[in-house]
Structure formats: structure tokens, C-alpha cells
Tab-separated table of C-alpha atoms in Angstrom:
chain	number	residue	atom	x	y	z
A	1	MET	CA	274.146	-23.672	147.056
A	2	ASN	CA	272.005	-24.213	150.040
A	3	VAL	CA	268.362	-24.741	149.078
A	4	ARG	CA	267.256	-22.077	151.580
A	5	TYR	CA	269.431	-19.498	149.915
A	6	ILE	CA	267.948	-20.437	146.479
A	7	LEU	CA	264.467	-20.162	147.961
A	8	PHE	CA	265.012	-16.644	149.249
A	9	LEU	CA	266.810	-15.582	146.031
A	10	ILE	CA	263.816	-16.683	143.854
A	11	LEU	CA	261.279	-15.040	146.255
A	12	GLY	CA	263.455	-11.897	146.460
A	13	LEU	CA	263.693	-11.449	142.642
A	14	ASP	CA	259.969	-12.287	142.415
A	15	ALA	CA	259.141	-9.516	144.950
A	16	LEU	CA	261.374	-6.956	143.281
A	17	THR	CA	259.919	-7.692	139.901
A	18	LEU	CA	256.363	-7.408	141.254
A	19	ILE	CA	257.200	-4.080	142.985
A	20	PHE	CA	258.729	-2.754	139.738
A	21	GLN	CA	255.670	-3.789	137.794
A	22	SER	CA	253.391	-2.046	140.295
A	23	GLY	CA	254.836	1.234	139.307
A	24	GLU	CA	254.138	0.490	135.648
A	25	LEU	CA	250.441	0.006	136.115
A	26	SER	CA	247.441	2.198	136.831
A	27	ILE	CA	244.351	1.232	138.828
A	28	SER	CA	241.735	-0.440	136.828
A	29	TYR	CA	238.015	0.394	137.043
A	30	TYR	CA	237.154	-2.794	138.815
A	31	GLU	CA	240.039	-2.380	141.334
A	32	ALA	CA	238.693	1.212	141.956
A	33	LEU	CA	235.303	-0.194	142.575
A	34	LEU	CA	236.653	-2.737	145.031
A	35	VAL	CA	238.526	0.008	146.997
A	36	SER	CA	235.578	2.371	147.238
A	37	GLY	CA	232.712	-0.138	146.996
A	38	ASP	CA	231.001	-2.470	149.514
A	39	PHE	CA	233.005	-3.775	152.377
A	40	SER	CA	234.975	-6.922	151.983
A	41	PHE	CA	237.894	-8.539	153.741
A	42	LEU	CA	240.149	-7.817	150.742
A	43	GLN	CA	239.143	-4.226	150.749
A	44	LEU	CA	240.099	-4.031	154.436
A	45	LEU	CA	243.569	-5.234	153.521
A	46	ILE	CA	243.922	-2.775	150.683
A	47	LYS	CA	242.670	0.252	152.599
A	48	SER	CA	244.971	-0.631	155.580
A	49	SER	CA	247.914	-0.632	153.262
A	50	ILE	CA	246.796	2.651	151.701
A	51	PHE	CA	246.345	4.157	155.194
A	52	ILE	CA	249.870	3.138	156.173
A	53	PHE	CA	251.788	3.866	152.912
A	54	GLY	CA	249.644	6.538	151.271
A	55	GLN	CA	247.275	6.440	148.300
A	56	ASN	CA	249.566	5.224	145.526
A	57	ASP	CA	249.928	2.192	143.248
A	58	TYR	CA	252.542	0.458	145.485
A	59	ALA	CA	250.286	0.620	148.565
A	60	LEU	CA	247.477	-0.576	146.438
A	61	ARG	CA	249.207	-3.674	145.234
A	62	LEU	CA	251.448	-4.384	148.334
A	63	PRO	CA	248.835	-6.664	150.045
A	64	MET	CA	248.512	-8.861	146.858
A	65	ILE	CA	252.351	-9.170	146.585
A	66	ALA	CA	252.442	-10.168	150.307
A	67	LEU	CA	249.767	-12.786	149.822
A	68	HIS	CA	251.548	-14.079	146.754
A	69	LEU	CA	254.970	-14.482	148.609
A	70	SER	CA	253.213	-16.149	151.538
A	71	SER	CA	251.420	-18.466	149.187
A	72	ALA	CA	254.779	-19.428	147.528
A	73	ILE	CA	256.243	-20.242	150.960
A	74	LEU	CA	253.172	-22.349	151.945
A	75	LEU	CA	253.454	-24.219	148.681
A	76	PHE	CA	257.058	-25.012	149.264
A	77	LYS	CA	256.279	-26.348	152.793
A	78	ILE	CA	253.213	-28.382	151.601
A	79	SER	CA	255.272	-29.927	148.741
A	80	LYS	CA	257.573	-31.609	151.234
A	81	LYS	CA	255.025	-34.381	151.666
A	82	TYR	CA	254.871	-34.970	147.948
A	83	LEU	CA	258.462	-34.399	146.789
A	84	LYS	CA	261.361	-35.830	148.891
A	85	VAL	CA	264.119	-34.168	146.777
A	86	GLU	CA	264.439	-30.480	147.655
A	87	ARG	CA	265.783	-29.574	144.231
A	88	ASN	CA	262.437	-30.705	142.807
A	89	ARG	CA	260.607	-28.599	145.306
A	90	ILE	CA	262.521	-25.528	144.090
A	91	TRP	CA	261.466	-26.423	140.502
A	92	LEU	CA	257.845	-26.680	141.599
A	93	LEU	CA	258.158	-23.247	143.297
A	94	LEU	CA	259.600	-21.709	140.247
A	95	ILE	CA	256.886	-23.043	138.004
A	96	PHE	CA	254.238	-21.763	140.499
A	97	ILE	CA	255.724	-18.266	140.444
A	98	LEU	CA	255.842	-18.167	136.619
A	99	LEU	CA	252.274	-19.487	135.974
A	100	PRO	CA	250.336	-16.697	134.230
A	101	GLY	CA	247.447	-17.003	136.530
A	102	VAL	CA	249.659	-16.790	139.658
A	103	MET	CA	251.526	-13.831	138.225
A	104	SER	CA	248.275	-12.006	137.627
A	105	SER	CA	246.831	-12.775	141.037
A	106	ALA	CA	250.167	-11.424	142.581
A	107	ILE	CA	249.604	-7.935	141.192
A	108	ILE	CA	245.940	-7.466	140.200
A	109	VAL	CA	243.726	-6.566	143.055
A	110	ASN	CA	240.969	-9.229	143.049
A	111	SER	CA	239.912	-12.194	145.102
A	112	ALA	CA	242.106	-14.688	143.355
A	113	GLY	CA	245.245	-13.906	145.408
A	114	LEU	CA	243.393	-14.037	148.632
A	115	ILE	CA	241.611	-17.314	147.864
A	116	LEU	CA	244.911	-19.011	146.693
A	117	PHE	CA	246.671	-17.977	150.008
A	118	ALA	CA	243.654	-19.120	152.120
A	119	LEU	CA	243.494	-22.494	150.380
A	120	LEU	CA	247.234	-23.143	150.904
A	121	LEU	CA	247.012	-21.963	154.390
A	122	PHE	CA	244.173	-24.387	155.030
A	123	VAL	CA	246.087	-27.289	153.621
A	124	TYR	CA	249.067	-26.479	155.719
A	125	VAL	CA	247.061	-26.099	158.921
A	126	HIS	CA	245.147	-29.265	158.141
A	127	GLU	CA	248.356	-31.269	157.687
A	128	ASN	CA	250.270	-29.851	160.698
A	129	HIS	CA	247.789	-28.611	163.358
A	130	SER	CA	244.793	-29.815	165.397
A	131	ILE	CA	241.385	-30.349	163.909
A	132	LYS	CA	240.138	-27.626	166.334
A	133	THR	CA	242.395	-25.104	164.659
A	134	THR	CA	241.166	-26.219	161.173
A	135	TYR	CA	237.586	-25.778	162.150
A	136	ILE	CA	238.197	-22.254	163.493
A	137	LEU	CA	240.007	-21.374	160.232
A	138	LEU	CA	237.228	-22.760	158.076
A	139	PHE	CA	234.670	-20.881	160.104
A	140	CYS	CA	236.517	-17.646	159.382
A	141	TYR	CA	236.610	-18.536	155.658
A	142	MET	CA	232.832	-18.753	155.706
A	143	LEU	CA	232.626	-15.161	156.987
A	144	ILE	CA	235.213	-13.763	154.663
A	145	GLU	CA	234.381	-14.876	151.243
A	146	GLY	CA	231.394	-16.648	149.531
A	147	SER	CA	233.533	-18.520	146.989
A	148	PHE	CA	234.864	-20.814	149.750
A	149	ALA	CA	231.565	-22.718	149.389
A	150	ILE	CA	233.448	-24.806	146.838
A	151	LEU	CA	235.955	-25.691	149.462
A	152	PHE	CA	233.352	-26.794	151.882
A	153	VAL	CA	231.701	-29.053	149.211
A	154	ALA	CA	235.065	-30.557	148.463
A	155	LEU	CA	235.754	-31.252	152.221
A	156	ALA	CA	232.286	-32.666	152.701
A	157	LEU	CA	232.956	-35.217	149.854
A	158	PHE	CA	236.436	-35.904	151.217
A	159	SER	CA	234.905	-36.592	154.654
A	160	LEU	CA	232.439	-39.022	153.087
A	161	TYR	CA	235.234	-40.798	151.256
A	162	LYS	CA	237.277	-41.090	154.507
A	163	LYS	CA	234.105	-41.923	156.459
A	164	GLU	CA	234.617	-39.027	158.904
A	165	ARG	CA	231.106	-38.183	160.070
A	166	ASN	CA	231.913	-35.127	162.230
A	167	ASN	CA	234.035	-33.543	159.569
A	168	PHE	CA	231.217	-34.104	156.974
A	169	LEU	CA	228.603	-32.507	159.237
A	170	PHE	CA	230.878	-29.512	159.951
A	171	SER	CA	231.724	-28.997	156.242
A	172	ALA	CA	228.144	-29.365	155.187
A	173	ALA	CA	226.960	-26.814	157.844
A	174	LEU	CA	229.597	-24.384	156.540
A	175	PHE	CA	228.400	-24.886	153.017
A	176	PHE	CA	224.810	-24.083	153.826
A	177	GLY	CA	225.908	-21.173	156.032
A	178	SER	CA	227.823	-19.806	153.034
A	179	LEU	CA	224.664	-20.056	150.877
A	180	LEU	CA	222.556	-18.234	153.444
A	181	LEU	CA	225.149	-15.466	153.720
A	182	TYR	CA	226.007	-15.045	150.081
A	183	GLY	CA	223.301	-16.794	148.096
A	184	ILE	CA	223.820	-18.531	144.675
A	185	ASP	CA	224.870	-16.650	141.594
A	186	THR	CA	222.836	-17.617	138.546
A	187	HIS	CA	223.312	-14.426	136.592
A	188	GLY	CA	222.507	-13.991	132.922
A	189	SER	CA	220.444	-16.090	130.443
A	190	PRO	CA	221.431	-19.747	129.929
A	191	LYS	CA	224.301	-19.851	127.490
A	192	GLY	CA	227.204	-22.265	127.001
A	193	TYR	CA	230.722	-21.117	127.855
A	194	PHE	CA	232.426	-24.519	128.203
A	195	ILE	CA	235.040	-23.962	125.380
A	196	ASP	CA	235.700	-20.509	126.706
A	197	SER	CA	236.314	-21.801	130.191
A	198	ILE	CA	238.735	-24.445	128.876
A	199	GLY	CA	240.687	-21.807	126.945
A	200	ILE	CA	240.877	-19.533	130.032
A	201	TYR	CA	242.172	-22.422	132.201
A	202	ALA	CA	244.704	-23.143	129.517
A	203	ALA	CA	245.843	-19.485	129.497
A	204	ILE	CA	246.126	-19.407	133.312
A	205	PHE	CA	248.239	-22.527	133.543
A	206	SER	CA	249.743	-22.637	130.009
A	207	PRO	CA	248.281	-25.392	127.643
A	208	ILE	CA	250.805	-28.149	128.468
A	209	ILE	CA	250.645	-27.864	132.227
A	210	PHE	CA	246.822	-27.628	132.143
A	211	ILE	CA	246.530	-30.739	130.035
A	212	TYR	CA	248.922	-32.638	132.216
A	213	LEU	CA	247.046	-31.522	135.407
A	214	VAL	CA	243.784	-32.738	134.119
A	215	TYR	CA	245.525	-36.075	133.167
A	216	VAL	CA	246.980	-36.409	136.700
A	217	LEU	CA	243.591	-35.848	138.291
A	218	TYR	CA	241.980	-38.467	136.029
A	219	ARG	CA	244.872	-40.860	136.600
A	220	ARG	CA	244.607	-40.581	140.341
A	221	TYR	CA	240.948	-41.228	140.137
A	222	LEU	CA	241.437	-44.455	138.254
A	223	THR	CA	244.161	-45.610	140.677
A	224	LYS	CA	242.101	-44.394	143.737
A	225	ASP	CA	245.071	-42.367	144.919
A	226	LEU	CA	242.869	-39.644	146.267
A	227	ASP	CA	243.871	-37.158	148.916
A	228	ILE	CA	242.490	-33.817	150.122
A	229	LEU	CA	244.339	-31.858	147.337
A	230	TRP	CA	242.737	-34.145	144.740
A	231	PHE	CA	239.292	-33.551	146.132
A	232	ILE	CA	239.657	-29.758	146.307
A	233	ALA	CA	241.090	-29.427	142.783
A	234	THR	CA	238.804	-31.877	141.141
A	235	VAL	CA	235.576	-30.628	142.692
A	236	ALA	CA	236.435	-27.132	141.599
A	237	LEU	CA	237.264	-28.130	138.051
A	238	VAL	CA	234.281	-30.349	137.573
A	239	PHE	CA	231.829	-27.789	139.224
A	240	SER	CA	233.275	-24.943	137.027
A	241	LEU	CA	232.984	-26.826	133.870
A	242	LEU	CA	229.458	-27.978	134.657
A	243	LEU	CA	228.449	-24.461	135.452
A	244	SER	CA	229.987	-23.169	132.322
A	245	PHE	CA	227.400	-25.062	130.294
A	246	ARG	CA	224.859	-22.601	131.663
A	247	GLN	CA	226.726	-19.296	132.220
A	248	ARG	CA	230.054	-17.511	132.027
A	249	ILE	CA	231.898	-18.337	135.224
A	250	THR	CA	234.230	-16.130	137.223
A	251	ILE	CA	237.554	-17.948	136.785
A	252	GLU	CA	239.181	-16.033	139.608
A	253	TYR	CA	236.986	-18.038	142.020
A	254	PHE	CA	237.892	-21.480	140.614
A	255	ALA	CA	241.536	-21.279	139.247
A	256	PRO	CA	243.120	-21.048	142.821
A	257	TYR	CA	241.550	-24.502	143.620
A	258	LEU	CA	243.216	-26.135	140.696
A	259	ILE	CA	246.577	-24.566	141.474
A	260	LEU	CA	246.433	-26.573	144.703
A	261	ALA	CA	246.938	-29.708	142.500
A	262	LEU	CA	250.548	-28.653	141.516
A	263	PRO	CA	252.128	-30.900	144.278
A	264	LEU	CA	250.251	-33.875	142.743
A	265	VAL	CA	251.342	-32.876	139.244
A	266	ALA	CA	255.021	-32.605	140.353
A	267	GLN	CA	254.788	-35.871	142.317
A	268	THR	CA	253.399	-37.795	139.303
A	269	PHE	CA	255.886	-36.245	136.927
A	270	GLU	CA	258.822	-37.146	139.203
A	271	HIS	CA	257.625	-40.689	139.650
A	272	SER	CA	257.062	-41.247	135.875
A	273	TYR	CA	260.558	-39.860	135.140
A	274	ARG	CA	262.427	-41.934	137.822
A	275	VAL	CA	260.847	-45.298	136.982
A	276	ARG	CA	262.065	-45.051	133.378
A	277	LEU	CA	265.525	-45.832	132.056
A	278	ASP	CA	267.768	-42.945	130.937
A	279	LEU	CA	266.972	-43.785	127.343
A	280	PHE	CA	263.226	-43.134	127.859
A	281	ARG	CA	263.601	-40.066	130.051
A	282	LYS	CA	264.486	-37.694	127.234
A	283	LYS	CA	260.804	-36.946	126.227
A	284	TYR	CA	260.059	-36.035	129.862
A	285	ARG	CA	263.052	-33.639	129.923
A	286	TRP	CA	261.902	-31.989	126.738
A	287	VAL	CA	258.377	-31.570	128.047
A	288	PHE	CA	259.719	-29.910	131.231
A	289	VAL	CA	262.220	-27.642	129.322
A	290	ILE	CA	259.536	-26.524	126.702
A	291	SER	CA	257.011	-25.887	129.520
A	292	LEU	CA	259.478	-23.814	131.603
A	293	ALA	CA	260.686	-21.959	128.459
A	294	LEU	CA	257.028	-21.064	127.564
A	295	LEU	CA	256.476	-19.853	131.141
A	296	PHE	CA	259.501	-17.663	131.007
A	297	VAL	CA	258.403	-16.197	127.596
A	298	ASN	CA	254.954	-15.574	129.025
A	299	SER	CA	256.325	-13.799	132.025
A	300	SER	CA	258.610	-11.630	129.841
A	301	VAL	CA	255.593	-10.586	127.727
A	302	MET	CA	253.588	-9.770	130.846
A	303	PHE	CA	256.305	-7.658	132.451
A	304	PHE	CA	257.382	-5.842	129.289
A	305	ASN	CA	253.879	-5.561	127.887
A	306	LYS	CA	254.050	-1.823	127.038
A	307	TYR	CA	256.377	-2.754	124.088
A	308	LEU	CA	253.489	-4.540	122.594
A	309	TYR	CA	251.918	-1.219	121.760
A	310	GLN	CA	254.532	-0.960	118.979
A	311	ILE	CA	252.948	-3.937	117.262
A	312	VAL	CA	249.310	-3.804	118.288
A	313	LYS	CA	247.364	-1.838	115.591
A	314	GLU	CA	244.550	-0.691	118.021
A	315	PRO	CA	245.919	0.213	121.462
A	316	LYS	CA	242.651	-0.595	123.186
A	317	LYS	CA	243.123	-4.247	122.128
A	318	HIS	CA	246.245	-4.521	124.178
A	319	PHE	CA	245.481	-7.024	127.076
A	320	SER	CA	246.616	-4.563	129.657
A	321	TYR	CA	245.081	-1.434	128.267
A	322	ASN	CA	242.432	-1.239	131.017
A	323	MET	CA	245.337	-1.035	133.571
A	324	HIS	CA	247.202	1.678	131.795
A	325	ILE	CA	246.565	5.371	131.084
A	326	ALA	CA	244.937	6.575	134.313
A	327	LYS	CA	247.990	7.404	136.330
A	328	GLU	CA	249.805	9.158	133.522
A	329	LEU	CA	246.625	11.015	132.620
A	330	SER	CA	246.250	12.369	136.173
A	331	LYS	CA	249.781	13.511	136.180
A	332	GLU	CA	249.274	15.345	132.839
A	333	LEU	CA	246.092	17.014	134.070
A	334	LYS	CA	247.629	18.152	137.328
A	335	SER	CA	250.662	19.550	135.401
A	336	ARG	CA	248.052	21.863	133.813
A	337	ASP	CA	246.566	22.795	137.157
A	338	ILE	CA	243.518	20.634	136.364
A	339	TYR	CA	242.368	18.799	139.596
A	340	CYS	CA	238.724	17.895	138.569
A	341	VAL	CA	237.041	16.914	135.348
A	342	ASN	CA	233.881	15.312	134.080
A	343	THR	CA	234.548	12.246	131.906
A	344	ASP	CA	233.190	8.738	131.295
A	345	LYS	CA	232.184	6.624	134.241
A	346	LYS	CA	235.121	4.251	134.218
A	347	MET	CA	237.912	6.745	133.711
A	348	GLN	CA	236.233	9.096	136.269
A	349	LYS	CA	236.424	6.413	138.933
A	350	ARG	CA	240.101	5.600	138.167
A	351	LEU	CA	241.142	9.229	138.172
A	352	GLU	CA	239.545	9.861	141.613
A	353	PHE	CA	242.089	7.333	143.038
A	354	TYR	CA	244.935	9.710	141.874
A	355	GLY	CA	243.301	12.776	143.316
A	356	VAL	CA	241.447	14.030	140.153
A	357	THR	CA	237.846	14.496	141.355
A	358	LYS	CA	234.583	15.162	139.454
A	359	CYS	CA	233.339	18.590	138.522
A	360	ASN	CA	230.965	19.900	135.835
A	361	ASN	CA	232.928	22.868	134.295
A	362	LEU	CA	235.839	20.835	132.785
A	363	ILE	CA	234.866	18.130	130.294
A	364	LEU	CA	237.506	15.498	129.439
A	365	ARG	CA	236.520	13.913	126.253
A	366	GLU	CA	238.496	11.057	124.523
A	367	ASN	CA	239.283	11.643	120.894
A	368	SER	CA	240.382	9.493	117.938
A	369	LEU	CA	244.107	8.770	117.726
A	370	ASN	CA	243.929	9.905	114.116
A	371	PHE	CA	243.193	13.469	115.081
A	372	ILE	CA	245.707	14.688	117.658
A	373	LYS	CA	245.506	18.382	118.608
A	374	THR	CA	248.564	20.300	119.847
A	375	ASP	CA	246.764	21.494	122.834
A	376	GLY	CA	245.172	17.996	123.562
A	377	VAL	CA	246.086	15.610	126.304
A	378	THR	CA	248.105	12.605	124.996
A	379	ILE	CA	249.570	9.626	126.695
A	380	SER	CA	252.351	7.705	124.962
A	381	TYR	CA	254.223	4.470	125.707
A	382	ILE	CA	257.485	3.614	123.911
A	383	ASN	CA	256.932	6.619	121.545
A	384	ARG	CA	253.438	5.372	120.652
A	385	VAL	CA	250.396	7.524	121.417
A	386	VAL	CA	247.867	5.282	122.986
A	387	TYR	CA	245.372	7.921	124.376
A	388	ASN	CA	244.220	11.226	123.096
A	389	ALA	CA	241.759	13.528	124.737
A	390	SER	CA	240.792	17.230	124.980
A	391	VAL	CA	239.596	19.290	127.899
A	392	THR	CA	236.789	21.799	127.437
A	393	ASN	CA	236.072	24.500	129.862
A	394	LEU	CA	232.345	25.312	130.276
A	395	ASN	CA	231.419	28.629	131.634
A	396	ILE	CA	228.783	27.757	134.313
A	397	ASN	CA	227.149	30.816	136.034
């Protein structure tokens, strides 16, 4: 089959799966804050989508899905420099799509999906367009998002390595400009989160791929096989781990930078596989098959996560609980002609997205799942009650 057809088949199935999953989720509290909070470029994208397609979950997540699909296409194009066999580029694309962190960024409304797309776009423009175009793009990045300061540091170091004075001065200027615009986040009291950060990275990439990614970055450092992808990924990894000795880091700002190293990982794996005799290739095939199988299992768990309520003893411990309940709760309230309630801060913000506003005469109070009243409001998934509340009418004169 033609590689182009396979590419569009994978992306088509990916898009359909993400659209289906959008209908299964509710807006989370932090997503609701982003939509209604301070202005940001990502908020502009989300609000534009909502303005065009209406205030619903599909419009909310459509920009993230579009950014994700665009990122996949950019990665496929960038990988041509690193992988000469098109079949291997397809395998790289499939692994990219199945990575837990990438799947999350494709559907959860936060900065990760935007940062990943912007980084891949930068690399593509850097490799295929003039330096003037690259400068304009980077300047726009400085105005859009403060987390691109990491990119500017990486580019400054890369320019020093390549002895490119003008590029170094421009990158340094963007870095200091970013600091002036957004400042430095040193929140919280000093406390070590190094092990936590390693664990989160392993969850984002899957343990085998993350370990191999770190190995590839270290191996290329020893062999001095350093390019722009290496600098961007390595600076982000080292900086995030150093920062984690002091405070809990926001992984969504750093993980996209490491994903940029995937073409390097694929190139190293391909080279290690090809230089060996068939007899010694077996372990590489097993590593690849096991990694891919784990990614498929993980993606299945993510997309059929509601079935986990059958085995999770406490529903609130379900990893997607904070992205469930609200939409179904709003529908249940509206079916009872209730269009405004007073409830806890987080649920209040989420319900507002679905048209249930705040008022003082109707109190929505969450109750224990062990005491379900017949006239109460209950939300169930796969025949398991996961939320129970009661609505009290207060007579306010």
C-alpha cells in the first residue's frame, strides 16, 4: 500500500478516535479556568472554536485535536532527514500518536499540545526556510507563551556550539525578553521532586521508551553527534530535573521538548538494528514489539477508561474522574428544570460551561455513595454510581 494512504489512514483513525473520546469527557476545572480566565493565545483558539461551533465539548477540544494532527504531519516530514526508509517513518508516527503524553495533549485543553506543535513547526521552518522566517516565528513565540524561554536557552547554546554569533545574540535577547514579560516561577517552599519527575516522564513516554530516549541523548553526547533536536531535548530534560530538586515542575511545559527527540531515538534504533547480523537482531525486535504492545494497551485503557470504575473501589481515585461527571450532571439538572445551583467552587465553574449558572436558592450538595436517596441526583457509568448529590430549595424572601 502507498505510504501516503497509510499515513492518512492512521491520522484518520486517530482523529475519529479523539473526536469520539471528546464526547465521553466533561470539561475539567482547570480547563474551565483557562476558557474563562486571563487572556492567552490558547484561550483565543478555544474561544474561536466555541464561537464557530457552539459551546460544547467537541468545540472545546477541536483546536487540540487539530494541533495534534498537525504535529503528527510535521513530525513525519521532519523525520525524513533522520529515517531514509519510509516504512520506519510510519512506525515512528504510530509510536508518536500512541505515546500517553501525546494522547493526553491531543484532547486535554492545556499548553502541552500548543507547545509541541510550535516546537515541531520551528524545527520544520528552521530546516526548510530562511533564517529571517525563523526569526519572525521565534519572536512570535516569545509573545505567545512564557515556556518558550527553554527553547531560547537551547538555541543560544546551540548557536555557541555552532559558533553562530548572530543567532546566539538573537536567542539570548528572546530569552531575556521572555523573562521580562513572564518572570520566573519559583513557587512553593524548596522541596525535592526529582523522583516524582522521573516517574511522570516515564508515564508520559512509557518506561522503556523514556529509558532509551535518555540513553540516546547521552550516547550522542559522548560521540559528539549533536544537532538542534539534541540541544532542545537535552536542555529541557536537564533543566527540568535540576529544577525538580527545588520544586514541583509543570511537566506539560517540558515534556513536549523531549518528544522532539523521537527522530533521534528512531534513527539510533534503526542504525543499531541494521549493523547487526540477523542472529543478533532478535532482542531489538522484541524490545520494539513489547514497547508497541504496551502503548496499545495504554491507549486502550485511556480510551475505555470508564470501565475502570467497575474495579476502582473509590470512584474519585479514577485517573479521569476530574474530567467526568459535570456534563451528565448538567443534563440531569436540566431534565428537572434546574438551571442554576450553588455548589462547591470547582463543580460550579464546570457546570457554568454547560449552562447551569450560580444562584443562592438551590443548593447542590454532594453526598456519600453509601447513602443514595431516591430523589437524589446520581451519575452512573457502566452501571456503577460514581456521583451522588442532593438539591435543596431554600426559601429566600
